[in-house]
PDB file of C-alpha atoms in Angstrom:
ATOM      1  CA  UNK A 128      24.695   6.902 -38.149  1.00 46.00           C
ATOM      2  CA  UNK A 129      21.145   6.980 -40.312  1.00 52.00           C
ATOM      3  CA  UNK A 130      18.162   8.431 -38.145  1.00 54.00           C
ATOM      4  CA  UNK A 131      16.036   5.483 -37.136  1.00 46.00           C
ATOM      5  CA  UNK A 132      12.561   6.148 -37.284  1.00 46.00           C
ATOM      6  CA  UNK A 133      10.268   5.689 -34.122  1.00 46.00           C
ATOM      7  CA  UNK A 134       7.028   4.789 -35.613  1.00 44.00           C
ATOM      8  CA  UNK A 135       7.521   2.705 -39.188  1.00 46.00           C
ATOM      9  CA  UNK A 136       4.057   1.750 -40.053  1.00 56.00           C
ATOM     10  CA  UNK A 137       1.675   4.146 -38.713  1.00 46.00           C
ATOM     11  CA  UNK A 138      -1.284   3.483 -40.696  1.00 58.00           C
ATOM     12  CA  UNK A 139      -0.637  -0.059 -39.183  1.00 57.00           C
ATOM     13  CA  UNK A 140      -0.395   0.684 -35.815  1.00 47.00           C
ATOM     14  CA  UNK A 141      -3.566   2.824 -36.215  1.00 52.00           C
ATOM     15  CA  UNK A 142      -5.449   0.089 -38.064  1.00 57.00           C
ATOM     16  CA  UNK A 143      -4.676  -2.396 -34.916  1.00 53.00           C
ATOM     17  CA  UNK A 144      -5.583   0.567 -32.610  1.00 46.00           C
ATOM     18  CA  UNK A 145      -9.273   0.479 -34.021  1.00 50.00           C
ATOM     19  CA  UNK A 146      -9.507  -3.372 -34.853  1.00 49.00           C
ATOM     20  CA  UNK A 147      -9.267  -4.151 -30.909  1.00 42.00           C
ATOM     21  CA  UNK A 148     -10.438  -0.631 -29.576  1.00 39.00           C
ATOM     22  CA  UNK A 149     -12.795  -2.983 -26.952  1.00 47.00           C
ATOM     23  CA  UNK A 150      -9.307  -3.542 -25.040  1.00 46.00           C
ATOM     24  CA  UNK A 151      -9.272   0.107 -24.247  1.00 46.00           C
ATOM     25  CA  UNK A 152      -5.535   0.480 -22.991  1.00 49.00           C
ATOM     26  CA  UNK A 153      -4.416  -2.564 -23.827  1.00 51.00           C
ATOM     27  CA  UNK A 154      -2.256  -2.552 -26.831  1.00 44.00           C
ATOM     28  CA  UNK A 155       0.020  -5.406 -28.645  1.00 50.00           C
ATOM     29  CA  UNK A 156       2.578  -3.703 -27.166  1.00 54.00           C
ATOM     30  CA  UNK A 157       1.563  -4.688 -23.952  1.00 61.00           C
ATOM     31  CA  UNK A 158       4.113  -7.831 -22.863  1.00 64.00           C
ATOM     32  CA  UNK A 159       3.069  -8.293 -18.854  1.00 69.00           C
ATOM     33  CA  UNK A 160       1.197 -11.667 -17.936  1.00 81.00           C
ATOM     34  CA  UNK A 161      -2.077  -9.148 -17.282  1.00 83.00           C
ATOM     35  CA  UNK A 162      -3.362 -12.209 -14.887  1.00 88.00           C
ATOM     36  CA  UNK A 163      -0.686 -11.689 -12.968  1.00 89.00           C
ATOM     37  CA  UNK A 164      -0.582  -7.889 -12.815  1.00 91.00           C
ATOM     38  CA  UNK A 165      -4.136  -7.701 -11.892  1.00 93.00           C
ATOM     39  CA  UNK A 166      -3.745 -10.266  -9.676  1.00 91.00           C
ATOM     40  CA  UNK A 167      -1.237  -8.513  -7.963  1.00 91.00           C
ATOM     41  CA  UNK A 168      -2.435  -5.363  -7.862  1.00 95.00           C
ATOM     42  CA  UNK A 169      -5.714  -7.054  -6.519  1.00 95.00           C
ATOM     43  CA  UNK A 170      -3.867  -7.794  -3.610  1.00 94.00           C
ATOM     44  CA  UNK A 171      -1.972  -4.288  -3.119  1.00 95.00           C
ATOM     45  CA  UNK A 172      -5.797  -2.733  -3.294  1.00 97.00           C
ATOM     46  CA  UNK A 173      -6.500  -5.205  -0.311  1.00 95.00           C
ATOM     47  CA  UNK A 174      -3.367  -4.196   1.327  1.00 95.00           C
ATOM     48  CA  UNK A 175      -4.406  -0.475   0.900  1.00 97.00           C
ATOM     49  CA  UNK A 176      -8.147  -0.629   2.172  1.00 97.00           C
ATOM     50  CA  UNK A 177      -6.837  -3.000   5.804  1.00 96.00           C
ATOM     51  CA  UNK A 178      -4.177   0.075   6.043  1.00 96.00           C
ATOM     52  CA  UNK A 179      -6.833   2.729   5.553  1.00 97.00           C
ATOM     53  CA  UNK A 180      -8.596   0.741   7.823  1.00 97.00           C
ATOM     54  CA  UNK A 181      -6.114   0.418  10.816  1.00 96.00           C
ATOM     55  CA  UNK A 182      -4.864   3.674  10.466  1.00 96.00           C
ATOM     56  CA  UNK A 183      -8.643   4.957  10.506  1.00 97.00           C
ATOM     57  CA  UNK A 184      -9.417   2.633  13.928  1.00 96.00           C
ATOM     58  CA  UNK A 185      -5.895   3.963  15.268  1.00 96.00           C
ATOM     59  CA  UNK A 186      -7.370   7.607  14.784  1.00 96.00           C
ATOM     60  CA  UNK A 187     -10.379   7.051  16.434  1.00 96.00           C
ATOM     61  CA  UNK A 188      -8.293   5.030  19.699  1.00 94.00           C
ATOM     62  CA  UNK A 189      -5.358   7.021  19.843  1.00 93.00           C
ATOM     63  CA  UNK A 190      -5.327   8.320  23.746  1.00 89.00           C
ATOM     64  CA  UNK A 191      -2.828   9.859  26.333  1.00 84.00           C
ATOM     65  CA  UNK A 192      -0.638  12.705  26.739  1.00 83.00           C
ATOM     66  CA  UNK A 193       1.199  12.757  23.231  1.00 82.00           C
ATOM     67  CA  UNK A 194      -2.020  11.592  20.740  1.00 89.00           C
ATOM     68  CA  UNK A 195      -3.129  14.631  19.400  1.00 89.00           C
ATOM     69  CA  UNK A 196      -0.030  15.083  17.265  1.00 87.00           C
ATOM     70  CA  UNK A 197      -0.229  11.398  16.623  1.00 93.00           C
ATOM     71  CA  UNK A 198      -4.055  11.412  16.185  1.00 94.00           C
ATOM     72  CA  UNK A 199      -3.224  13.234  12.512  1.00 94.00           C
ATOM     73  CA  UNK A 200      -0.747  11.498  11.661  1.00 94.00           C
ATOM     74  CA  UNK A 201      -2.888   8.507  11.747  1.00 96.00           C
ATOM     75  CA  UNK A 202      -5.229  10.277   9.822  1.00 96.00           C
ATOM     76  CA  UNK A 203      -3.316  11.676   7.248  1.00 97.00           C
ATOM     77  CA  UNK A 204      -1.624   8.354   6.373  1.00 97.00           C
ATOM     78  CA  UNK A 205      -5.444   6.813   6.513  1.00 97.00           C
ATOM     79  CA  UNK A 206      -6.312   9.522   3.717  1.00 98.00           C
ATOM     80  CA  UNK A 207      -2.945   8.857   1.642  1.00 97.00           C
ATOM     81  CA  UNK A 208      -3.585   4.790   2.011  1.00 97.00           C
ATOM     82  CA  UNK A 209      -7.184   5.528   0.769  1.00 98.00           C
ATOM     83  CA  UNK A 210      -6.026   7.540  -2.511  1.00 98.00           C
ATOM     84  CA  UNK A 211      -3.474   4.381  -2.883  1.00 97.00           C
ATOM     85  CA  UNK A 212      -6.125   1.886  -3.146  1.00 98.00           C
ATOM     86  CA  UNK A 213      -7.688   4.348  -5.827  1.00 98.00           C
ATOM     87  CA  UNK A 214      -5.412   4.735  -7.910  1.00 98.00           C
ATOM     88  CA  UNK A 215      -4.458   0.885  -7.706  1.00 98.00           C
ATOM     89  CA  UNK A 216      -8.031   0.080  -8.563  1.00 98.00           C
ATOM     90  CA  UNK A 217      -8.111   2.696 -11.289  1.00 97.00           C
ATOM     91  CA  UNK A 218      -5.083   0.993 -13.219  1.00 96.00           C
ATOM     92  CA  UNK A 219      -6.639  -2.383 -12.749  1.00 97.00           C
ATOM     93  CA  UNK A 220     -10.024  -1.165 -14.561  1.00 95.00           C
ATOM     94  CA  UNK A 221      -7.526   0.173 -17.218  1.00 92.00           C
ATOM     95  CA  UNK A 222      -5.995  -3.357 -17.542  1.00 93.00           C
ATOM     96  CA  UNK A 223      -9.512  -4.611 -18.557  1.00 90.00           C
ATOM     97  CA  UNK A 224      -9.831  -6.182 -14.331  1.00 94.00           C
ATOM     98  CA  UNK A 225     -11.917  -6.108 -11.930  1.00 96.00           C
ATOM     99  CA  UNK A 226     -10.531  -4.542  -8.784  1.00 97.00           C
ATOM    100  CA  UNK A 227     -11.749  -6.776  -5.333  1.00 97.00           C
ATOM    101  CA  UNK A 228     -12.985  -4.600  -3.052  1.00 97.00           C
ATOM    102  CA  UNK A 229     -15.468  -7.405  -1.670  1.00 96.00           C
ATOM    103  CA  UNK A 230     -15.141  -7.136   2.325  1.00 95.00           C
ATOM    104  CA  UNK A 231     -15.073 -11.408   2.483  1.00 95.00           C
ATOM    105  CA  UNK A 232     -11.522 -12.441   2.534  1.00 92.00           C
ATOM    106  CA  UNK A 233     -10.020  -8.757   2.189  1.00 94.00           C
ATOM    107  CA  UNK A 234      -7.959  -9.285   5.211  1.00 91.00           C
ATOM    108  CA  UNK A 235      -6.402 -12.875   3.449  1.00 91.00           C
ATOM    109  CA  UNK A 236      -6.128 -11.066   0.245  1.00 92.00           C
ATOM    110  CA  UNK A 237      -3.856  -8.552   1.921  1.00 92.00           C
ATOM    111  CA  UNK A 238      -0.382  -8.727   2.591  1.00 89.00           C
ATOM    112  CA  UNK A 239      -0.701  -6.743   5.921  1.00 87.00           C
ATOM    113  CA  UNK A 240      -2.145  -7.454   9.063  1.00 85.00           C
ATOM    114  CA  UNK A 241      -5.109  -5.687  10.761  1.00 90.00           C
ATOM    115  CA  UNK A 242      -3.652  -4.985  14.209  1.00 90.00           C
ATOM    116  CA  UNK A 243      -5.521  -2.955  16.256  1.00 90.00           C
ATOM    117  CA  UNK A 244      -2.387  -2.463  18.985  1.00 89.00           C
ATOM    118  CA  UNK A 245      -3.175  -1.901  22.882  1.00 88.00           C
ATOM    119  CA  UNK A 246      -1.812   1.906  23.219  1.00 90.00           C
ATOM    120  CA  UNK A 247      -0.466   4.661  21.856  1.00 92.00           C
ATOM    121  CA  UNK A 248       2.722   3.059  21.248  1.00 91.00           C
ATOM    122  CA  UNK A 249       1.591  -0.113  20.418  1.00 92.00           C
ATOM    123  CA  UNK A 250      -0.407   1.352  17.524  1.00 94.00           C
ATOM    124  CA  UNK A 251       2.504   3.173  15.984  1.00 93.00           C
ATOM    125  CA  UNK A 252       4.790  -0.052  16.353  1.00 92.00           C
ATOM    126  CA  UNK A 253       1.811  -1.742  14.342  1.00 92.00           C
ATOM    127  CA  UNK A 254       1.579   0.610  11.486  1.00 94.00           C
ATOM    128  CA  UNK A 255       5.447   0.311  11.543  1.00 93.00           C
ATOM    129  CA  UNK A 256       5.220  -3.051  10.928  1.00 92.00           C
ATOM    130  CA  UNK A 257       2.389  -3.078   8.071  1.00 92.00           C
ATOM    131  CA  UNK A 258       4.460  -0.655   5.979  1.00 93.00           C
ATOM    132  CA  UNK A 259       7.549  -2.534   6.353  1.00 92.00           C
ATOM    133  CA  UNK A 260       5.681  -5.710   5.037  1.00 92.00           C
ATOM    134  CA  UNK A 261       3.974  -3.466   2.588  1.00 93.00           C
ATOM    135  CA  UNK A 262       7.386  -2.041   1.148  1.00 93.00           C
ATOM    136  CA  UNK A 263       8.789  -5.034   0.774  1.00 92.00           C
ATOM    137  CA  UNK A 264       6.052  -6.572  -1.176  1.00 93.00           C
ATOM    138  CA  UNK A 265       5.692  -3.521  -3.326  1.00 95.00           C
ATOM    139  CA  UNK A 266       9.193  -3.308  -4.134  1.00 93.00           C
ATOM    140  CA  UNK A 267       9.105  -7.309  -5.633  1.00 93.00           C
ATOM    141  CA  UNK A 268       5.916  -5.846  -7.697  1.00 92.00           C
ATOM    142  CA  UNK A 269       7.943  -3.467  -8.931  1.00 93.00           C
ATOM    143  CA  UNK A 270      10.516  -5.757  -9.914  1.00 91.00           C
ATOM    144  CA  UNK A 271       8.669  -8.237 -11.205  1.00 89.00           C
ATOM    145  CA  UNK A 272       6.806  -5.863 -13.683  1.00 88.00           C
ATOM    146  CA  UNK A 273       9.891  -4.453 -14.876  1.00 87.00           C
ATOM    147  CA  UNK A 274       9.880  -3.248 -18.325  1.00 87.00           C
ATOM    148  CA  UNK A 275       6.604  -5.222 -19.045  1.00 88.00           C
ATOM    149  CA  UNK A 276       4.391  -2.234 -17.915  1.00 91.00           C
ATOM    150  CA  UNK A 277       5.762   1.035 -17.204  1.00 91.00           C
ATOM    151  CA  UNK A 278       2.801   2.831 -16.193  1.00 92.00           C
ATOM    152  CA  UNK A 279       1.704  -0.254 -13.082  1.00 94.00           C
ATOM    153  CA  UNK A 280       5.578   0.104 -12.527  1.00 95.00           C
ATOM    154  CA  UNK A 281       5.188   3.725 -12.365  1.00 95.00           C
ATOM    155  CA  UNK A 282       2.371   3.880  -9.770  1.00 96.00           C
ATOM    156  CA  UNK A 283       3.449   1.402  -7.610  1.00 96.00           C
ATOM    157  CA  UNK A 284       6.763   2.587  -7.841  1.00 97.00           C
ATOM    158  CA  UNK A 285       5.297   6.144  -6.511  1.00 97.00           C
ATOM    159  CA  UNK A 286       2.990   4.202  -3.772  1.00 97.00           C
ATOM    160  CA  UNK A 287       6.194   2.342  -2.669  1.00 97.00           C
ATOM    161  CA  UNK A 288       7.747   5.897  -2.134  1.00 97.00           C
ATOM    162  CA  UNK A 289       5.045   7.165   0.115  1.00 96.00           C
ATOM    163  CA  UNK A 290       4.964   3.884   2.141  1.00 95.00           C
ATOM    164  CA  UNK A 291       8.997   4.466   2.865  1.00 96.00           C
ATOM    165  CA  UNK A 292       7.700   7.601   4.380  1.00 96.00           C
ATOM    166  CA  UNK A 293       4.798   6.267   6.488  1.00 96.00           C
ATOM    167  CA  UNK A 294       7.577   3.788   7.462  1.00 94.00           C
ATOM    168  CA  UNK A 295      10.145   6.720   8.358  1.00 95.00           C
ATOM    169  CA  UNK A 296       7.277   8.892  10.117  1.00 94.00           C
ATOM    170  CA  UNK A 297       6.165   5.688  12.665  1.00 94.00           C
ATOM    171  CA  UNK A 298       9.855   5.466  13.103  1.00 93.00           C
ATOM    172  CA  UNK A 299      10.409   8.819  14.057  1.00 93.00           C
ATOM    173  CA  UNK A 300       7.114   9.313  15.963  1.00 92.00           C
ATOM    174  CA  UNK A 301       8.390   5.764  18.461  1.00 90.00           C
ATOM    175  CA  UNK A 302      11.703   7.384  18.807  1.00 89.00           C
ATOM    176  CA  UNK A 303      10.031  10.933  19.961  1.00 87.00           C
ATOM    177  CA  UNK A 304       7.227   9.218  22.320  1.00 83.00           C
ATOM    178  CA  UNK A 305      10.282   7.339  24.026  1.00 74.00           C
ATOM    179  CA  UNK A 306      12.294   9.890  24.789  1.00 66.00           C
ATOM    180  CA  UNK A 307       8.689  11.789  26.301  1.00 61.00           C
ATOM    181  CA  UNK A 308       8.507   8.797  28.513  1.00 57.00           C
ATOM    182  CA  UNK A 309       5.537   7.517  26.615  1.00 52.00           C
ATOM    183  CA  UNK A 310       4.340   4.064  28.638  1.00 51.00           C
ATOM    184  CA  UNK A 311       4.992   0.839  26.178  1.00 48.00           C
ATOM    185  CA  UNK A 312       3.509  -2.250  27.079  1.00 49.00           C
ATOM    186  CA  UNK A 313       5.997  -4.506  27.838  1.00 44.00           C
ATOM    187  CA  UNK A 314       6.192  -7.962  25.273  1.00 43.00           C
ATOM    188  CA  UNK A 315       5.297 -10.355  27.918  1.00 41.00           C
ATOM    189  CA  UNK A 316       2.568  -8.661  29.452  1.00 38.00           C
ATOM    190  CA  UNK A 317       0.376  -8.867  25.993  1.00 40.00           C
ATOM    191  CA  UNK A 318       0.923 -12.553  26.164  1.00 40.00           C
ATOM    192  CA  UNK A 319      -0.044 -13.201  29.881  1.00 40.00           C
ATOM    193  CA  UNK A 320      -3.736 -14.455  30.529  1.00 40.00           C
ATOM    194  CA  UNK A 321      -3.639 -12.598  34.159  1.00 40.00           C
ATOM    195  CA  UNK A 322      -1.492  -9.413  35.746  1.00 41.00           C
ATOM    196  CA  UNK A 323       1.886  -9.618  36.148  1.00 38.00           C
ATOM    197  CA  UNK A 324       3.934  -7.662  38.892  1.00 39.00           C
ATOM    198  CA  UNK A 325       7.696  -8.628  38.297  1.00 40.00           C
ATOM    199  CA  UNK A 326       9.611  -8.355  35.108  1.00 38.00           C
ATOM    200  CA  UNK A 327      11.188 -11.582  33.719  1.00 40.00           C
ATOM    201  CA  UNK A 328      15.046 -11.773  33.256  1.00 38.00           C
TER     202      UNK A 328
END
C-alpha cells in the first residue's frame, strides 16, 4: 500500500491561511454551522454563570449541623462552574462570537434553573437537579457537533465530565445527610400557603 501524504498542497493551504487570516481560527476546514455552535455554546455560558451563581448563594445559606463539609463543596463546584463558563466563552471568541454574558435574560438563556432551595437538603437536591439537566444538554452538544469541531467537542466533552461528578458528589452528599438524620422538608409542605401538622397518605 503507497504512503498517502497528509498535507498535498502546502503552499496552498498556507496561501488560504494568510488570504483570510481576519478569521483567526477559523479555517476552510472548519464544517460546523458556526451559528449554531456559538449559539449553543451561548447558552452553556448562561448555564455556567446561573450554576456559579446558585452554588455561590448555596455557600453563603448553607446552615445546620452537617454544612460546613457541604459549605465547600458548594464552593468548590461554584469555582469549577466559573472556570466552565471561561473556557466556554474563550472558544466562542475563537469562533469569531460574541459570548452573552449580559445579566437580562441570562436565566431564559440557560438551560438550568436558579433554585435557591429552603435547607440544607433542599439545596443539594437542587444542584442535583441542575447538573442532571445540564448533562443531558451537554451530552446532545456533544453529539450534535460531532466530527464538525473537535476542539468545542473536546471542551464540552471535558465540562460534561466534571458535571457527571458534581452530579455524583450531590448524590453522595443526600445519601450521607440522610443517613445523619439530616431534616428534609417534606414535598407538600413547600406547596402549602399555611403550617401543616399531619402528613397526607
Amino acid at each position: 500500500m503507497a504512503n498517502k501524504p497528509f498535507l498535498t498542497d502546502i503552499e496552498a493551504i498556507r496561501k488560504r491561511a494568510r488570504e483570510h487570516i481576519d478569521q483567526g481560527a477559523i479555517t476552510a476546514g472548519y464544517s460546523a454551522d458556526r451559528e449554531t455552535v456559538i449559539k449553543l455554546l451561548n447558552e452553556a455560558l448562561a448555564t455556567e454563570i446561573v450554576c456559579t451563581l446558585r452554588y455561590k448563594y448555596h455557600y453563603y445559606m448553607a446552615s445546620g449541623i452537617n454544612s460546613q463539609a457541604v459549605k465547600a463543596e458548594f464552593l468548590e463546584h461554584a469555582q469549577q462552574e466559573q472556570e466552565h463558563a471561561d473556557r466556554i466563552a474563550e472558544r466562542i471568541t475563537q469562533l469569531d462570537g460574541k459570548p452573552n454574558f449580559n445579566p437580562d435574560g441570562l436565566v431564559s438563556r440557560a438551560h438550568a434553573d436558579y433554585a435557591e432551595g429552603v435547607d440544607l437538603v433542599d439545596m443539594i437536591k437542587e444542584d442535583l437537579v441542575a447538573e442532571r439537566i445540564a448533562i443531558d444538554t451537554y451530552r446532545a452538544i456533544v453529539e450534535y457537533i460531532g466530527g464538525d469541531d473537535p476542539t468545542t467537542r473536546r471542551v464540552m466533552e471535558e465540562v460534561l465530565a466534571q458535571e457527571e461528578e458534581h452530579a455524583e458528589d450531590m448524590a453522595t452528599l443526600l445519601e450521607q445527610l440522610g443517613k445523619k438524620g439530616e431534616p428534609a422538608r417534606p414535598a407538600q409542605m413547600k406547596t402549602q400557603a399555611g403550617p401543616r401538622t399531619g402528613r397526607a397518605h
